[in-house]
Amino acid sequence: MARLGVNIDHVATIRQARGGAEPDPIAAAAIAELAGADGITIHLREDRRHIQDRDLKLLRQTVKTKLNLEMAASEEMVGIALVVKPDMCTLVPEKRQELTTEGGLDVRLNMELVTSAVERLQDGGIPVSLFIDPDPDQVKAANKVGADYIEIHTGAFAGAKNWKSEEEELRKIENAIRLAAKLGLGVNAGHGLNYSNIRKVAALGGIVEFNIGHSIISKAVLVGLDRAVRDMVDLVKYA
Ligand code: PXP
């Protein structure tokens, strides 16, 4: 049975919109765990646009399931990870201007940099996953640099404009899962997965963990809005 890692970056995005303390991703992580999440995923970006260093430190103390830190393969991030020791690090490409992670890590093009980051993290006792497109050459490169897991970027599948290209993208994911399994790599998957497209990917089997953020936090805003408005109506009307 696959496991669910809940990405709580967007909770921090809302907090940063006001620069205050709410909503606190630490509370969100606890609620997600109580609801059955198998892990909490956060991305500490170089520009600190959502998750802050304080969040990472506190989550390390409070998360009871598994803390997965998404990060660039940079000197700064490797240093932070080696001090905080998340349960897993997922190396992702990072561009300052992007809205979210666009495309997978080009492991083939950055063999030296990725190998060094993987080795240093593993020497510190942290398993490493590489966020890559479902491309056989990238899967082989991930194996070559000694990664423990790959996380298959499901964005092209999720963004497919018609049935035919969705099928094509699904086959690429399926082939990447098979190849990774043959090479002995664990397989995670994520990006753009939602309440309507998750079943097709989950039904492929062979995926250890899904990391899902946007669709869960979006749904939480909508399903939680009714209760939140009712509570405020009571206070306004019956003060
Ligand atoms: N996995 C990785 C490596 C990501 O970078 C992201 C986005 O931060 C996700 C999973 C979650 O994607 P989404 O928010 O679209 O569910």
Tab-separated table of C-alpha atoms and ligand atoms in Angstrom:
chain	number	residue	atom	x	y	z
A	1	MET	CA	0.000	0.000	0.000
A	2	ALA	CA	1.388	3.400	-0.930
A	3	ARG	CA	2.086	6.017	1.727
A	4	LEU	CA	1.023	9.670	1.674
A	5	GLY	CA	3.381	12.510	2.429
A	6	VAL	CA	1.516	15.803	2.803
A	7	ASN	CA	3.324	18.860	1.494
A	8	ILE	CA	2.465	21.797	3.777
A	9	ASP	CA	4.392	24.563	1.973
A	10	HIS	CA	1.163	26.349	1.036
A	11	VAL	CA	0.214	26.766	4.696
A	12	ALA	CA	3.433	28.709	5.105
A	13	THR	CA	2.665	30.647	1.900
A	14	ILE	CA	-0.554	31.961	3.481
A	15	ARG	CA	1.286	32.870	6.673
A	16	GLN	CA	3.990	34.732	4.737
A	17	ALA	CA	1.308	36.754	2.902
A	18	ARG	CA	0.844	38.699	6.166
A	19	GLY	CA	4.250	38.072	7.639
A	20	GLY	CA	2.665	37.019	10.926
A	21	ALA	CA	2.378	33.746	12.804
A	22	GLU	CA	-0.779	32.218	11.311
A	23	PRO	CA	-1.528	29.734	9.972
A	24	ASP	CA	1.341	27.828	11.546
A	25	PRO	CA	2.652	24.915	9.436
A	26	ILE	CA	3.612	23.163	12.680
A	27	ALA	CA	-0.079	22.911	13.637
A	28	ALA	CA	-0.952	21.879	10.063
A	29	ALA	CA	1.589	19.056	10.209
A	30	ALA	CA	0.113	17.765	13.471
A	31	ILE	CA	-3.404	17.801	12.000
A	32	ALA	CA	-2.227	16.013	8.849
A	33	GLU	CA	-0.567	13.337	10.963
A	34	LEU	CA	-3.672	12.911	13.131
A	35	ALA	CA	-5.685	12.475	9.915
A	36	GLY	CA	-3.423	9.615	8.846
A	37	ALA	CA	-0.640	11.173	6.769
A	38	ASP	CA	2.425	8.942	6.663
A	39	GLY	CA	4.793	11.861	6.388
A	40	ILE	CA	5.228	15.612	6.148
A	41	THR	CA	7.049	17.188	3.229
A	42	ILE	CA	8.422	20.711	3.115
A	43	HIS	CA	10.586	22.619	0.657
A	44	LEU	CA	13.059	25.029	2.206
A	45	ARG	CA	13.724	27.342	-0.703
A	46	GLU	CA	16.772	29.505	-1.105
A	47	ASP	CA	14.512	32.595	-1.124
A	48	ARG	CA	12.523	31.379	1.935
A	49	ARG	CA	9.283	32.325	0.204
A	50	HIS	CA	7.199	29.956	2.328
A	51	ILE	CA	8.862	27.498	4.714
A	52	GLN	CA	11.336	29.198	7.106
A	53	ASP	CA	14.352	27.776	8.950
A	54	ARG	CA	12.312	27.989	12.153
A	55	ASP	CA	9.651	25.707	10.629
A	56	LEU	CA	12.217	23.084	9.673
A	57	LYS	CA	13.743	23.082	13.162
A	58	LEU	CA	10.375	22.843	14.929
A	59	LEU	CA	9.015	20.215	12.542
A	60	ARG	CA	12.100	18.109	13.197
A	61	GLN	CA	11.078	18.120	16.864
A	62	THR	CA	7.331	17.627	16.376
A	63	VAL	CA	6.765	15.400	13.328
A	64	LYS	CA	6.164	11.890	14.533
A	65	THR	CA	5.866	10.143	11.168
A	66	LYS	CA	8.531	11.078	8.632
A	67	LEU	CA	9.977	14.461	7.706
A	68	ASN	CA	10.976	14.773	4.060
A	69	LEU	CA	12.963	17.896	3.175
A	70	GLU	CA	12.882	19.012	-0.446
A	71	MET	CA	15.893	21.144	-1.234
A	72	ALA	CA	18.340	22.280	-3.893
A	73	ALA	CA	21.653	20.416	-4.056
A	74	SER	CA	23.409	23.537	-2.800
A	75	GLU	CA	26.153	23.950	-0.230
A	76	GLU	CA	23.838	25.930	2.046
A	77	MET	CA	21.025	23.365	1.981
A	78	VAL	CA	23.283	20.333	2.436
A	79	GLY	CA	24.800	22.081	5.467
A	80	ILE	CA	21.368	22.782	6.968
A	81	ALA	CA	20.162	19.216	6.336
A	82	LEU	CA	23.250	17.736	8.001
A	83	VAL	CA	22.513	19.744	11.146
A	84	VAL	CA	18.713	19.251	11.275
A	85	LYS	CA	18.729	15.641	10.005
A	86	PRO	CA	15.355	15.169	8.306
A	87	ASP	CA	14.294	11.555	7.731
A	88	MET	CA	14.857	11.979	4.001
A	89	CYS	CA	16.116	14.669	1.634
A	90	THR	CA	14.622	15.039	-1.830
A	91	LEU	CA	16.874	16.970	-4.164
A	92	VAL	CA	14.947	19.227	-6.540
A	93	PRO	CA	15.938	21.798	-9.155
A	94	GLU	CA	15.282	25.343	-8.033
A	95	LYS	CA	14.857	28.541	-10.005
A	96	ARG	CA	14.194	31.826	-8.292
A	97	GLN	CA	11.456	33.012	-10.630
A	98	GLU	CA	9.402	29.824	-10.822
A	99	LEU	CA	5.966	29.561	-9.176
A	100	THR	CA	6.619	25.927	-8.286
A	101	THR	CA	9.225	23.298	-9.133
A	102	GLU	CA	9.235	23.114	-12.933
A	103	GLY	CA	10.557	19.852	-14.315
A	104	GLY	CA	12.809	17.324	-12.671
A	105	LEU	CA	16.425	17.539	-11.661
A	106	ASP	CA	18.792	17.003	-14.595
A	107	VAL	CA	20.982	14.414	-12.885
A	108	ARG	CA	22.834	13.549	-16.099
A	109	LEU	CA	23.924	17.127	-16.618
A	110	ASN	CA	24.916	17.675	-12.980
A	111	MET	CA	26.532	14.345	-12.093
A	112	GLU	CA	29.332	15.823	-10.001
A	113	LEU	CA	27.204	18.226	-7.995
A	114	VAL	CA	24.483	15.651	-7.331
A	115	THR	CA	26.955	12.870	-6.463
A	116	SER	CA	28.652	15.098	-3.933
A	117	ALA	CA	25.338	16.152	-2.311
A	118	VAL	CA	24.078	12.537	-2.213
A	119	GLU	CA	27.298	11.280	-0.641
A	120	ARG	CA	27.468	13.997	1.991
A	121	LEU	CA	23.838	13.514	3.016
A	122	GLN	CA	24.161	9.733	3.126
A	123	ASP	CA	27.370	10.016	5.158
A	124	GLY	CA	25.272	12.022	7.605
A	125	GLY	CA	22.797	9.126	7.791
A	126	ILE	CA	20.115	10.739	5.608
A	127	PRO	CA	18.551	8.735	2.742
A	128	VAL	CA	18.343	10.711	-0.496
A	129	SER	CA	15.657	10.871	-3.156
A	130	LEU	CA	16.061	12.633	-6.522
A	131	PHE	CA	13.079	14.399	-8.097
A	132	ILE	CA	13.332	13.482	-11.779
A	133	ASP	CA	11.199	13.308	-14.887
A	134	PRO	CA	10.076	9.802	-15.904
A	135	ASP	CA	12.975	9.543	-18.354
A	136	PRO	CA	14.994	6.274	-18.435
A	137	ASP	CA	18.285	8.148	-18.778
A	138	GLN	CA	17.548	10.159	-15.629
A	139	VAL	CA	16.553	7.002	-13.736
A	140	LYS	CA	19.861	5.378	-14.729
A	141	ALA	CA	21.766	8.520	-13.745
A	142	ALA	CA	19.996	8.576	-10.361
A	143	ASN	CA	21.181	5.016	-9.824
A	144	LYS	CA	24.698	5.940	-10.886
A	145	VAL	CA	24.990	8.761	-8.358
A	146	GLY	CA	23.937	6.369	-5.585
A	147	ALA	CA	20.469	7.729	-4.727
A	148	ASP	CA	18.241	5.636	-2.462
A	149	TYR	CA	14.995	6.761	-4.099
A	150	ILE	CA	13.721	8.617	-7.094
A	151	GLU	CA	10.624	10.791	-6.934
A	152	ILE	CA	8.932	10.723	-10.319
A	153	HIS	CA	7.734	14.160	-11.431
A	154	THR	CA	4.086	13.597	-12.335
A	155	GLY	CA	3.530	17.179	-13.567
A	156	ALA	CA	3.415	16.320	-17.286
A	157	PHE	CA	0.845	13.589	-16.601
A	158	ALA	CA	-1.236	15.911	-14.405
A	159	GLY	CA	-1.077	18.711	-16.968
A	160	ALA	CA	-1.874	16.546	-20.023
A	161	LYS	CA	-4.433	18.271	-22.215
A	162	ASN	CA	-6.112	15.198	-23.660
A	163	TRP	CA	-6.654	11.523	-23.028
A	164	LYS	CA	-3.951	10.402	-25.484
A	165	SER	CA	-1.146	12.450	-23.998
A	166	GLU	CA	-2.287	11.533	-20.490
A	167	GLU	CA	-1.960	7.854	-21.458
A	168	GLU	CA	1.490	8.502	-22.937
A	169	GLU	CA	2.642	10.240	-19.766
A	170	LEU	CA	1.224	7.426	-17.632
A	171	ARG	CA	3.204	4.857	-19.659
A	172	LYS	CA	6.387	6.884	-19.118
A	173	ILE	CA	5.716	6.805	-15.369
A	174	GLU	CA	5.033	3.072	-15.479
A	175	ASN	CA	8.271	2.401	-17.374
A	176	ALA	CA	10.263	4.572	-14.977
A	177	ILE	CA	8.818	2.631	-12.014
A	178	ARG	CA	9.819	-0.686	-13.655
A	179	LEU	CA	13.327	0.458	-14.491
A	180	ALA	CA	13.897	1.938	-11.028
A	181	ALA	CA	12.701	-1.281	-9.390
A	182	LYS	CA	15.078	-3.286	-11.585
A	183	LEU	CA	17.950	-1.077	-10.477
A	184	GLY	CA	16.971	-1.396	-6.826
A	185	LEU	CA	15.811	2.205	-6.376
A	186	GLY	CA	12.788	3.048	-4.220
A	187	VAL	CA	10.121	5.022	-6.072
A	188	ASN	CA	8.123	8.014	-4.845
A	189	ALA	CA	5.975	10.295	-6.994
A	190	GLY	CA	4.440	13.727	-6.872
A	191	HIS	CA	3.507	17.088	-8.381
A	192	GLY	CA	0.110	18.099	-9.679
A	193	LEU	CA	-1.642	15.051	-8.250
A	194	ASN	CA	-5.221	15.702	-7.189
A	195	TYR	CA	-8.477	14.029	-6.183
A	196	SER	CA	-9.306	13.059	-9.756
A	197	ASN	CA	-5.973	11.957	-11.220
A	198	ILE	CA	-4.359	10.158	-8.252
A	199	ARG	CA	-6.113	6.836	-8.834
A	200	LYS	CA	-4.561	6.238	-12.244
A	201	VAL	CA	-1.037	6.668	-10.871
A	202	ALA	CA	-1.680	4.816	-7.610
A	203	ALA	CA	-3.158	1.890	-9.586
A	204	LEU	CA	0.187	1.398	-11.385
A	205	GLY	CA	1.588	-0.018	-8.150
A	206	GLY	CA	5.263	0.082	-7.216
A	207	ILE	CA	5.172	3.584	-5.712
A	208	VAL	CA	6.275	3.754	-2.095
A	209	GLU	CA	5.161	7.290	-1.320
A	210	PHE	CA	3.141	10.073	-2.917
A	211	ASN	CA	3.966	13.649	-1.997
A	212	ILE	CA	0.905	15.838	-2.473
A	213	GLY	CA	0.417	19.466	-1.500
A	214	HIS	CA	-1.542	21.888	-3.662
A	215	SER	CA	-4.710	19.852	-4.098
A	216	ILE	CA	-4.924	18.944	-0.403
A	217	ILE	CA	-4.417	22.495	0.854
A	218	SER	CA	-6.839	23.821	-1.814
A	219	LYS	CA	-9.502	21.392	-0.671
A	220	ALA	CA	-8.818	22.226	2.969
A	221	VAL	CA	-9.522	25.919	2.267
A	222	LEU	CA	-12.865	25.109	0.665
A	223	VAL	CA	-14.112	22.404	3.007
A	224	GLY	CA	-12.937	24.415	6.028
A	225	LEU	CA	-14.477	27.727	4.909
A	226	ASP	CA	-18.030	26.797	5.937
A	227	ARG	CA	-17.005	26.112	9.533
A	228	ALA	CA	-14.722	29.132	9.699
A	229	VAL	CA	-17.474	31.511	8.496
A	230	ARG	CA	-20.074	30.000	10.864
A	231	ASP	CA	-17.726	30.499	13.826
A	232	MET	CA	-17.192	34.168	12.904
A	233	VAL	CA	-20.906	34.758	12.232
A	234	ASP	CA	-21.622	33.554	15.766
A	235	LEU	CA	-19.088	35.956	17.237
A	236	VAL	CA	-20.275	38.922	15.164
A	237	LYS	CA	-23.970	38.366	15.796
A	238	TYR	CA	-23.984	37.277	19.400
A	239	ALA	CA	-21.267	39.412	20.968
B	1	PXP	N1	7.130	16.664	-4.835
B	1	PXP	C1	8.038	17.631	-5.103
B	1	PXP	C2	9.463	17.247	-5.258
B	1	PXP	C3	7.636	18.979	-5.201
B	1	PXP	O1	8.543	19.926	-5.463
B	1	PXP	C4	6.279	19.306	-4.986
B	1	PXP	C5	5.848	20.730	-5.036
B	1	PXP	O2	6.439	21.444	-4.017
B	1	PXP	C6	5.382	18.265	-4.709
B	1	PXP	C7	5.836	16.951	-4.653
B	1	PXP	C8	3.930	18.521	-4.451
B	1	PXP	O3	3.325	19.015	-5.601
B	1	PXP	P1	1.850	19.573	-5.539
B	1	PXP	O4	1.880	20.752	-4.593
B	1	PXP	O5	1.539	19.943	-6.936
B	1	PXP	O6	0.990	18.468	-4.992
